[in-house]
Coordinates of C-alpha atoms and ligand atoms in Angstrom, one line a residue:
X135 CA 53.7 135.7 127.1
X136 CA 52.9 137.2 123.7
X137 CA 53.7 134.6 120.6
X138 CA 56.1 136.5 118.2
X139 CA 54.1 136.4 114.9
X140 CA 56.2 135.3 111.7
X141 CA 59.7 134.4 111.6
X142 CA 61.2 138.0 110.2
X143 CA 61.2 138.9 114.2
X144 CA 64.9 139.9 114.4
X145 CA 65.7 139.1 110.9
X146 CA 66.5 141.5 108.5
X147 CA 65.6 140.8 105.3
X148 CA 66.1 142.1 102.1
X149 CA 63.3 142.7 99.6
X150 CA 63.1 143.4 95.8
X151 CA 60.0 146.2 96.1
X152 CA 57.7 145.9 92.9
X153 CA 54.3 147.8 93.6
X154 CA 54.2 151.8 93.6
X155 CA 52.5 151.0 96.5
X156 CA 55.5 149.2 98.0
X157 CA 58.0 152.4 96.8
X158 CA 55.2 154.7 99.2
X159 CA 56.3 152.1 102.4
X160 CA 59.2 152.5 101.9
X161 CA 59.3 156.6 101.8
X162 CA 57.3 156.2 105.2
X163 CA 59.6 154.0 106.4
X164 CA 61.7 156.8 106.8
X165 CA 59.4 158.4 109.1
X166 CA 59.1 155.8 111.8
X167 CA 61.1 154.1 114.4
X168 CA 63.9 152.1 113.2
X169 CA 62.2 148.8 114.3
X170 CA 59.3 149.3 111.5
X171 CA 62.3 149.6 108.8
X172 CA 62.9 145.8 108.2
X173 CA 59.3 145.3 109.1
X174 CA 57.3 145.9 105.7
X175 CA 53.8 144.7 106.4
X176 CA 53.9 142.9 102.8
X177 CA 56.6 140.2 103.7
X178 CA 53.9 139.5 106.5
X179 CA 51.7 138.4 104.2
X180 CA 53.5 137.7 101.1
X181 CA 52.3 134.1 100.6
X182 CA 48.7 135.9 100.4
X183 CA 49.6 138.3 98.6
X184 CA 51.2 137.1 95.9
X185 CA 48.8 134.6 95.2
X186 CA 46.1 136.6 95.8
X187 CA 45.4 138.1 91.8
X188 CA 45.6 133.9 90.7
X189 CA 43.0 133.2 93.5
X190 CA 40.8 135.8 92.3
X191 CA 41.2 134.9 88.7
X192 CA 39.9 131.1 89.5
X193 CA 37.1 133.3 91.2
X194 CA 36.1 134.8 88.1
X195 CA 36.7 132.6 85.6
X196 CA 34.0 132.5 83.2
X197 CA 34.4 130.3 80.3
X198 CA 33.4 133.6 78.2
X199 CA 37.0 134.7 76.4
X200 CA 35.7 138.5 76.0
X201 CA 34.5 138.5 79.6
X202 CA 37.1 137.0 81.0
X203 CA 39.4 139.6 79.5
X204 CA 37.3 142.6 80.6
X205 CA 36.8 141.4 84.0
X206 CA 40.8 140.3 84.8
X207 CA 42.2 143.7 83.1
X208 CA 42.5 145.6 86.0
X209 CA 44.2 142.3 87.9
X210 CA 46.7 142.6 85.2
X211 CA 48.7 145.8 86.6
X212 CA 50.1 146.5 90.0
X213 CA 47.2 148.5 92.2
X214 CA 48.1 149.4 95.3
X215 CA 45.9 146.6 97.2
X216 CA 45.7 148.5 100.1
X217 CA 42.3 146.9 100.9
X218 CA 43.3 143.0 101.2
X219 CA 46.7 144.0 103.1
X220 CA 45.0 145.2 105.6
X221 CA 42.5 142.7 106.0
X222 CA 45.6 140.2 105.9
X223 CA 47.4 141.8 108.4
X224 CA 44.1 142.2 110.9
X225 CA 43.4 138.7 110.2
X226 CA 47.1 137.3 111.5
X227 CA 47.3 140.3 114.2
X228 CA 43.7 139.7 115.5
X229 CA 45.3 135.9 115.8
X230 CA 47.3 137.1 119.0
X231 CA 44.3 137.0 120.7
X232 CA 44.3 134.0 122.8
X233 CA 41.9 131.9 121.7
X234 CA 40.1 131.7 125.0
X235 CA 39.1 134.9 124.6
X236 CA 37.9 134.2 120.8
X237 CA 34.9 132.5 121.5
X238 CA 32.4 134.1 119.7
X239 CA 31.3 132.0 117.2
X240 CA 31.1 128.2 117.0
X241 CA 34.2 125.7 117.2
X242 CA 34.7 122.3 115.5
X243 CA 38.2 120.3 116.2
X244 CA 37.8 118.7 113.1
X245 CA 39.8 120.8 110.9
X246 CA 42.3 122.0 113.3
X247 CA 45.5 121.3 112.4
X248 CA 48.7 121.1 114.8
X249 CA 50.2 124.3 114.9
X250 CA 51.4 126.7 117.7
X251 CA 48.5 129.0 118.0
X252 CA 45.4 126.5 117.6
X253 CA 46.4 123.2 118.9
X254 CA 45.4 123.2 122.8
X255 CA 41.2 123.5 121.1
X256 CA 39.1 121.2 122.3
X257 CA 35.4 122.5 122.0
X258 CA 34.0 122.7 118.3
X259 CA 34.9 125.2 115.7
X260 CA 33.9 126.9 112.1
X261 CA 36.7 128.9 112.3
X262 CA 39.0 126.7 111.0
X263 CA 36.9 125.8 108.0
X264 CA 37.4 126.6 104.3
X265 CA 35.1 128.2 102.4
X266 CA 32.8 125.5 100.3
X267 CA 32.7 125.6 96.5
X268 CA 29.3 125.5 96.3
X269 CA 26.0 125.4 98.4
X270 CA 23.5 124.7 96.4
X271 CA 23.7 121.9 93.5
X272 CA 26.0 123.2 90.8
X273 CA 23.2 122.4 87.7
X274 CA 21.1 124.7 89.8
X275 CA 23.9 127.7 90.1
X276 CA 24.5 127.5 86.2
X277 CA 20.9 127.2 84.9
X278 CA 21.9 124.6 82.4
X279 CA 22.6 121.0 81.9
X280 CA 24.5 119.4 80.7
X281 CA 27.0 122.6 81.6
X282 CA 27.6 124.9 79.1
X283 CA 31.2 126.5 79.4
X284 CA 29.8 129.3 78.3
X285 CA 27.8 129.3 81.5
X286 CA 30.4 127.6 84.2
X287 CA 31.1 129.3 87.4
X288 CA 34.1 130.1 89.8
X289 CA 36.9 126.7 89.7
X290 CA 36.4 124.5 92.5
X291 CA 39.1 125.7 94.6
X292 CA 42.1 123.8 96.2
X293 CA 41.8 125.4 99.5
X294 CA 45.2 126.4 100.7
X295 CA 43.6 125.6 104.3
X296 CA 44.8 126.9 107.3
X297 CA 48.4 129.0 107.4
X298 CA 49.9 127.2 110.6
X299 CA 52.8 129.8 111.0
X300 CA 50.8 132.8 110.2
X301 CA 47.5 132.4 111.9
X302 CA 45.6 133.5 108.8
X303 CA 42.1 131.9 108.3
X304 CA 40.8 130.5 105.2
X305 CA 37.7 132.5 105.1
X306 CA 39.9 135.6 106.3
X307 CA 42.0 134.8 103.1
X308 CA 38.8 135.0 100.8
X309 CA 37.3 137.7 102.0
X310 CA 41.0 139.5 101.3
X311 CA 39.9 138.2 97.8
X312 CA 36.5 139.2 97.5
X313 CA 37.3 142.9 99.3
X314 CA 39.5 143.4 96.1
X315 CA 37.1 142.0 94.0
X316 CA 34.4 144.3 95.1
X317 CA 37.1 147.4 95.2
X318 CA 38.0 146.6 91.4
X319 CA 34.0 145.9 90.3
X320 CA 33.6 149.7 91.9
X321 CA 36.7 151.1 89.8
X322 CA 35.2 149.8 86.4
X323 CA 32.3 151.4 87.1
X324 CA 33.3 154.7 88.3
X325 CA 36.0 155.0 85.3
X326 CA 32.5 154.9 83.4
X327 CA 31.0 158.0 85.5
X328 CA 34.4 160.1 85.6
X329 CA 34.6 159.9 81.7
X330 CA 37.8 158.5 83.0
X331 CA 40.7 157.4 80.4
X332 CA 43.7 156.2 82.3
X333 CA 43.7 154.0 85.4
X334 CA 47.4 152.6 86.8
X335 CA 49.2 153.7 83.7
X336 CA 47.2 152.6 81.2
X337 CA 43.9 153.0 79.0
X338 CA 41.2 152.3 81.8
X339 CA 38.2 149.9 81.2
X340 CA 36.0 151.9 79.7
X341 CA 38.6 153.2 76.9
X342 CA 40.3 149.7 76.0
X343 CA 36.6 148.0 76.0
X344 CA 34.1 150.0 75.7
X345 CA 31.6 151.4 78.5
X346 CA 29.3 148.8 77.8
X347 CA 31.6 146.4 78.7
X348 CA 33.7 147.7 81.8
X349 CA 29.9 148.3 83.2
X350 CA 28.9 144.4 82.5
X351 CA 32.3 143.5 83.8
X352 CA 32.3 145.1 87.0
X353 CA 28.6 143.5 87.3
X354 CA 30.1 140.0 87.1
X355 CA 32.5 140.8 89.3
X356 CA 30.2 141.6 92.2
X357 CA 27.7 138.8 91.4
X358 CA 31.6 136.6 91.6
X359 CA 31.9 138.2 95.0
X360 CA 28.9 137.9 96.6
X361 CA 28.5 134.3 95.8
X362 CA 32.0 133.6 97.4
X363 CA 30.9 136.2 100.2
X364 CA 27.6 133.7 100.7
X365 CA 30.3 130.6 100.6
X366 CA 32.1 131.5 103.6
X367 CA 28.6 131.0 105.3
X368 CA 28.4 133.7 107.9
X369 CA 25.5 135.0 108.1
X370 CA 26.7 138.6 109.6
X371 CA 29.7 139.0 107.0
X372 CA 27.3 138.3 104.2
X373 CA 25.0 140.8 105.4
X374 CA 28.0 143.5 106.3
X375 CA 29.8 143.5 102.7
X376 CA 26.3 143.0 100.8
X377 CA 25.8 146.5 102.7
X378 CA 29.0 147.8 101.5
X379 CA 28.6 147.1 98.4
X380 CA 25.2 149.3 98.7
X381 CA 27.3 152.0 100.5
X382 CA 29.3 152.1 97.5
X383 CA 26.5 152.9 95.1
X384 CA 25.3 155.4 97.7
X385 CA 28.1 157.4 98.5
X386 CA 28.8 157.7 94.4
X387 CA 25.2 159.0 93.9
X388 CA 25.6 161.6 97.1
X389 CA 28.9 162.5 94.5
X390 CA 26.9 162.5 90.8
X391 CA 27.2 166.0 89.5
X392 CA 27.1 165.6 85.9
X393 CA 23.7 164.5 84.7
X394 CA 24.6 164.5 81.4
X395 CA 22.7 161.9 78.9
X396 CA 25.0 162.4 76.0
X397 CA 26.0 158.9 74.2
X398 CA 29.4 160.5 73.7
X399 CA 31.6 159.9 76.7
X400 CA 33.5 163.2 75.8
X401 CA 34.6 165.3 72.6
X402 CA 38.0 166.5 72.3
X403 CA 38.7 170.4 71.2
X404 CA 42.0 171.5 70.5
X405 CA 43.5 168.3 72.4
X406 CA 41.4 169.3 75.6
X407 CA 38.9 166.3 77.0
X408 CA 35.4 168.0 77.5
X409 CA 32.9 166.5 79.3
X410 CA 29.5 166.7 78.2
X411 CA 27.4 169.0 79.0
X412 CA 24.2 168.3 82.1
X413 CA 21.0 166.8 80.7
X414 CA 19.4 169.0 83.4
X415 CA 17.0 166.6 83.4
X416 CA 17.2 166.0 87.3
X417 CA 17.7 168.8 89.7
X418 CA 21.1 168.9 91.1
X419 CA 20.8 170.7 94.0
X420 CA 19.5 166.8 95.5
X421 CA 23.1 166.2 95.1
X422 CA 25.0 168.8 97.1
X423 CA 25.6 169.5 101.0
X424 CA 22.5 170.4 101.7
X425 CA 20.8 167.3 101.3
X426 CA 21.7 165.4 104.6
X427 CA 20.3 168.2 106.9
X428 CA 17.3 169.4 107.8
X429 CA 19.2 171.8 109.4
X430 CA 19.6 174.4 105.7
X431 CA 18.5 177.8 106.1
X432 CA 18.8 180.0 102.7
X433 CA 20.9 182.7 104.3
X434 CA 22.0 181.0 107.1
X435 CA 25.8 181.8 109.3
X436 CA 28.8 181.2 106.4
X437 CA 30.4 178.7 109.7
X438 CA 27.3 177.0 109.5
X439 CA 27.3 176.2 106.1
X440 CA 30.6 175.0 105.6
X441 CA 29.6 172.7 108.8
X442 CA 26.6 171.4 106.9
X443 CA 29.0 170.7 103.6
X444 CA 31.9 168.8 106.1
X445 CA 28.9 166.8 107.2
X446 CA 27.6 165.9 103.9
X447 CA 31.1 165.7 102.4
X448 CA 32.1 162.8 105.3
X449 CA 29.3 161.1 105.5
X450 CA 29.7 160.4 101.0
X451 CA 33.5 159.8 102.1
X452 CA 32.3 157.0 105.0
X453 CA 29.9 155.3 102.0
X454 CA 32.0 155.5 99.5
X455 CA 35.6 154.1 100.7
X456 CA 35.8 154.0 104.2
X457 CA 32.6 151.7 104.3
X458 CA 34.3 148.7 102.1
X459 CA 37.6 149.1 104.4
X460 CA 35.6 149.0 107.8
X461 CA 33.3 146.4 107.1
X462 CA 35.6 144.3 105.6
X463 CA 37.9 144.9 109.0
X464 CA 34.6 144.0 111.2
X465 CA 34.5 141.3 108.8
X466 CA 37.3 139.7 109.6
X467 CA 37.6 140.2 113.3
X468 CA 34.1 137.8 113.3
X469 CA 35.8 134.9 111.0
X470 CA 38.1 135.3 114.2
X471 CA 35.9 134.5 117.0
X472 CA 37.2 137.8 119.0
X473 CA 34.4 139.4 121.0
X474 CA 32.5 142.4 120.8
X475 CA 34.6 144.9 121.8
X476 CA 37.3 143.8 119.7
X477 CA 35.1 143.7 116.4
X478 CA 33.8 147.1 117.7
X479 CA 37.6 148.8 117.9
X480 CA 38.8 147.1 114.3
X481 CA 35.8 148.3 112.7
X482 CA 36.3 151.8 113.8
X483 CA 39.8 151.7 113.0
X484 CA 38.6 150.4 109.4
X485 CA 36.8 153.7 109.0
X486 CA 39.4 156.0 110.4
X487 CA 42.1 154.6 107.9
X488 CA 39.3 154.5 105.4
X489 CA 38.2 158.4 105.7
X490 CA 42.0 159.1 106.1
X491 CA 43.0 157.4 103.1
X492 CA 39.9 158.9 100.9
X493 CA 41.2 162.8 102.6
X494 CA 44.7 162.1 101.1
X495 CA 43.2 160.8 97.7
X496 CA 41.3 164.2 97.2
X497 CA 44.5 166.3 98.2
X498 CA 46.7 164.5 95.7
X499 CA 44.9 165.5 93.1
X500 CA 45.7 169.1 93.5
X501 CA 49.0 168.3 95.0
X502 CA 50.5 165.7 92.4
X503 CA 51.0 165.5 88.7
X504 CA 48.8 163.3 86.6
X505 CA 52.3 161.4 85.5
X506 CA 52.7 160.8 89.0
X507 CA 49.0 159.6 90.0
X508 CA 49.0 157.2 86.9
X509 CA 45.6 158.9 86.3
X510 CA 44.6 162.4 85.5
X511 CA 45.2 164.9 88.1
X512 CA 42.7 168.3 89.1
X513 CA 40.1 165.7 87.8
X514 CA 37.2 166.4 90.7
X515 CA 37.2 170.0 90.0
X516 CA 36.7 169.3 86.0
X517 CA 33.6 166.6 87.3
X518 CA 32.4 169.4 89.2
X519 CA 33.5 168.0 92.8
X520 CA 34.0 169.8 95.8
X521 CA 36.6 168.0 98.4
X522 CA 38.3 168.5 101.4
X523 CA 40.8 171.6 99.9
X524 CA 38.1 173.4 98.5
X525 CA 36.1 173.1 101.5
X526 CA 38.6 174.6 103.6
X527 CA 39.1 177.1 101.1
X528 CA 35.5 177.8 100.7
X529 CA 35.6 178.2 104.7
X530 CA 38.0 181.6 104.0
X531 CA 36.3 182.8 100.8
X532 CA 32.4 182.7 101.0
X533 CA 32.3 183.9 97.1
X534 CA 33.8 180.0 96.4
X535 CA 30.0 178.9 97.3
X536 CA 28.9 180.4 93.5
X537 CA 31.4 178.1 92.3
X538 CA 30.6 175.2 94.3
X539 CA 26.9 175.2 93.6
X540 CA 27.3 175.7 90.2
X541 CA 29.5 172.5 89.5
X542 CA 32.3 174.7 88.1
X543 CA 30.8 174.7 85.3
X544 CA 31.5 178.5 83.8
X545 CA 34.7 179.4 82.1
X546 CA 37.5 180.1 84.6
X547 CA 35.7 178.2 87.6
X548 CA 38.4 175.5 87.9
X549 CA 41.1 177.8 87.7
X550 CA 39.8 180.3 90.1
X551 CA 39.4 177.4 92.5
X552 CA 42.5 176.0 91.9
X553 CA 44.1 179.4 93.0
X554 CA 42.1 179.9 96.2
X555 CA 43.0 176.5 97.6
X556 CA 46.6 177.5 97.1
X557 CA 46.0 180.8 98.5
X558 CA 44.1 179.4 101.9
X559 CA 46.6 176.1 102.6
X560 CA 43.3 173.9 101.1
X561 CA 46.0 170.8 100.7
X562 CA 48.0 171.1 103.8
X563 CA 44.2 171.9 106.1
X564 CA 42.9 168.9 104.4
X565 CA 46.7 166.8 105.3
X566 CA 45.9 167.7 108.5
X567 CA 42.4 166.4 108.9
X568 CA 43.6 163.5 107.4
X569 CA 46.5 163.0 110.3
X570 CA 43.7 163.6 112.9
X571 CA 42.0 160.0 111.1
X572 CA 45.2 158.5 111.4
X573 CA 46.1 159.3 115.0
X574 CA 42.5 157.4 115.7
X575 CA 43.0 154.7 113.6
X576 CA 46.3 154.4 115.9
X577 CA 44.6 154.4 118.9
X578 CA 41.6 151.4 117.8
X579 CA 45.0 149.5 117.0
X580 CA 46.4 149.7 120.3
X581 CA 43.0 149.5 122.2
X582 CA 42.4 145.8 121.4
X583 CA 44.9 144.4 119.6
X584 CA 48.3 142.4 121.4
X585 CA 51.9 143.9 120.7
X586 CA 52.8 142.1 117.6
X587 CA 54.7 142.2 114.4
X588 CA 51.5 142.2 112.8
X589 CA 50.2 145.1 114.8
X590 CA 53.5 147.1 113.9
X591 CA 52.6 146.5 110.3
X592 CA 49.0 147.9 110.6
X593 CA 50.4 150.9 111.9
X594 CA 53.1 151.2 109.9
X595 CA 50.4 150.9 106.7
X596 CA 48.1 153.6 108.6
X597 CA 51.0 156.3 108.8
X598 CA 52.6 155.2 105.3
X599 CA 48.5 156.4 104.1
X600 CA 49.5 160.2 105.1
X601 CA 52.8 160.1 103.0
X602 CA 51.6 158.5 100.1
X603 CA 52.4 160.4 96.9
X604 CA 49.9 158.1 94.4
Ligands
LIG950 C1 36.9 155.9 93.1 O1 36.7 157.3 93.4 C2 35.6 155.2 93.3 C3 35.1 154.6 94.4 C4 35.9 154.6 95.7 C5 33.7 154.0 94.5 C6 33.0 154.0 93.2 C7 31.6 153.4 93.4 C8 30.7 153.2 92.4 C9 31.0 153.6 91.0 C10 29.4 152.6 92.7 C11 29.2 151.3 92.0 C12 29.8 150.3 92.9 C13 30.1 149.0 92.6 C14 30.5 148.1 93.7 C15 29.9 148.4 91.3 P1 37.4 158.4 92.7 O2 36.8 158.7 91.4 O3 37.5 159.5 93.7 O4 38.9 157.8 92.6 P2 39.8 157.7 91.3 O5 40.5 159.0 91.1 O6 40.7 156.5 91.6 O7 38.9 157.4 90.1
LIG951 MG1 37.2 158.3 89.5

């Protein structure tokens, strides 16, 4: 008989929304059956989540006052979190396995408290255990002794152990932490590369601190990460999100278009941000669609082309968001124990949700204002960007490819490419796309995981991804 997971099974409860994030559920909410309204995948994993920016700040603390600032800023406003809800929610859904089919990696009684899902164990297991403060000696991590505070690392945590009513694990729980972690470390730095000046309503990194700054700050953050990555001592999920943090860097190279060398992040003209202008120094034609095929013909079919770019275009897409999401999910099936093809089907649903989340992030910015994305809006086509829309607009128009190759980057460009996505449905083509990710990030669900609260949650979160508005 399958366990009921969490005690809002029945229970309608009522609850005070804060994040933008939470006003998006609830607009898709509308849009599903009636047994998803009073189930609102936060309230699954509230405890987590609302102690999950004061976990991360004991992560990071750095005995630095400047630092410390920089690094926590973007902790300090509501994101959307998207990233460590749904490793939450996999984490307690994946606990409906039984456990005798979770036998994957090693088991040690010792830890095991008595609680309704665990307590029949009798071989050993490191599921259970918390992550450890530190591995090697700690005048060794910090380089100096006695310790400096100017050099001390992460707090010695008071591990919350293991959540008895909802299954979650405490390595599951930190690598919710460090997926956020890396997530914000990646936002600090691309704020840098967009000449970005707003991020969730306010000035971002770069602007308040300095570029200098954010860039250091993101550093620590990832070097914060990795060593609590290394602490949950599994060797496969320290190799997976080392690699997505890789992908990361990889997918936002596949992306650079503006070379530019300028010290000046921008000059404004007549209230208008410009960007400055391309250094030229390195040939951009290494960054465009044609760089992942050896397939590129000069002249070749129009179709065949805009095949090429999809390629190129998905694959930067996979490294640089849906890579974090899916190896994170993979991640925490293995601090589960499930088998292979469990960890197989949650990894692929991490990437569906992934690409389908990034598809709807590249529409909204020709669909939404920049007062309602809390950042500026039409911002790719000003970086010289080519997404999903103008893809599918490019597909209609063959005299968009000028544009493309060029960056956007004469008078007019962004303006003229603006129009033709109207004109050729570039937004509601791309929506569509995106729906086809969802509908397979549905299925990965269903394949593997037991009919749960949790489950309902997970798909609740993957459609609420489609009608998202910021
Ligand atoms: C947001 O994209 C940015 C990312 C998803 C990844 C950025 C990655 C890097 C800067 C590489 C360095 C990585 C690390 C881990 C330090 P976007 O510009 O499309 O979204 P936005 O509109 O929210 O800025
Ligand atoms: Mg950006």
């Amino acid at each position: 008989m399958l366990r009921v997971c969490g005690r809002l099974a029945g229970v309608r409860t009522q609850v005070r929304y804060k994040s933008s994030f939470a006003v998006a559920l609830d607009a898709a909410s509308k849009l599903v059956s009636p047994r998803l309204l009073w189930n609102n995948p936060i309230s699954l994993v509230s405890n987590e989540m609302n102690t999950l920016a004061k976990n991360i700040m004991a992560l990071i603390g750095s005995g630095h006052p400047t630092l410390n600032r920089v690094s926590s800023y973007y902790f300090e406003t509501e994101g959307k979190k998207v990233r460590p809800l749904l490793v939450l929610l996999l984490s307690r859904a994946l606990s409906e396995i039984p456990l005798s089919e979770r036998d994957r990696i090693g088991i040690d009684t010792s830890d095991v408290p008595e609680d309704p899902i665990y307590s029949k164990l009798s071989a050993n297991t490191t599921m259970f255990d918390t992550p450890v403060n530190n591995i090697s000696p700690l005048h060794i991590l910090h380089g100096i002794k006695p310790l400096n505070p100017l050099t001390k690392g992460p707090e010695p945590q008071t591990q919350p152990g293991f959540d008895r009513e909802r299954g979650i694990l405490p390595k599951q729980r930190r690598l919710a932490e460090v997926v956020e972690m890396i997530h914000t470390a990646s936002l600090l730095h691309d704020d840098v590369i967009d000449y970005s000046d707003t991020r969730r309503g306010r000035p971002s990194g770069n602007v308040a601190f300095s570029n200098k700054m954010a860039v250091l700050a993101g550093d620590f953050l990832l070097g914060r990460a990795t060593v609590a990555i290394s602490r949950l001592q599994n060797p496969e999920v320290v190799e997976l999100m080392s690699n997505s943090i890789a992908n990361l860097v990889e997918g936002e190279f596949m992306q650079l278009k503006n070379m530019a060398v300028d010290e000046q992040p921008y000059v404004t003209e007549n209230g208008k941000k410009q960007l400055p202008a391309s250094s030229k120094k390195l040939d951009i034609k290494e960054h465009d669609y044609r760089v992942p095929s050896k397939d590129f013909k000069e002249g070749m079919p129009h179709e065949e082309l805009i095949n090429l770019a999809f390629e190129y275009y998905l694959h930067k897409t996979y490294l640089k968001t849906a890579s974090l999401i899916s190896k994170s999910c993979r991640s925490a099936a293995i601090l589960s124990g499930a088998r292979e093809p469990v960890i197989e089907q949650c990894y692929d649903f991490g990437r569906n949700i992934g690409i389908c989340f990034q598809l709807v992030d590249d529409l909204l910015d020709f669909s939404v204002s920049a007062k309602e994305l809390g950042k500026p809006a039409g911002a790719d086509l000003k970086l010289g960007i080519a997404t999903a829309p103008v893809l599918f607009a490019w597909k209609e128009d063959p005299s968009l490819g000028a544009l493309i190759q060029r960056n956007f980057s004469h008078e007019g460009d962004v303006e003229t490419t603006f129009k033709a996505v109207q004109k050729h449905d570039g937004v509601k083509k791309t929506m569509e796309f995106a729906k086809e990710y969802r509908n397979k990030a549905l299925k990965n669900l269903h394949e593997v995981l037991p009919e749960s609260d949790c489950r309902s949650a997970l798909e609740f979160l993957t459609n609420s991804i489609v009608t998202r508005k910021k």
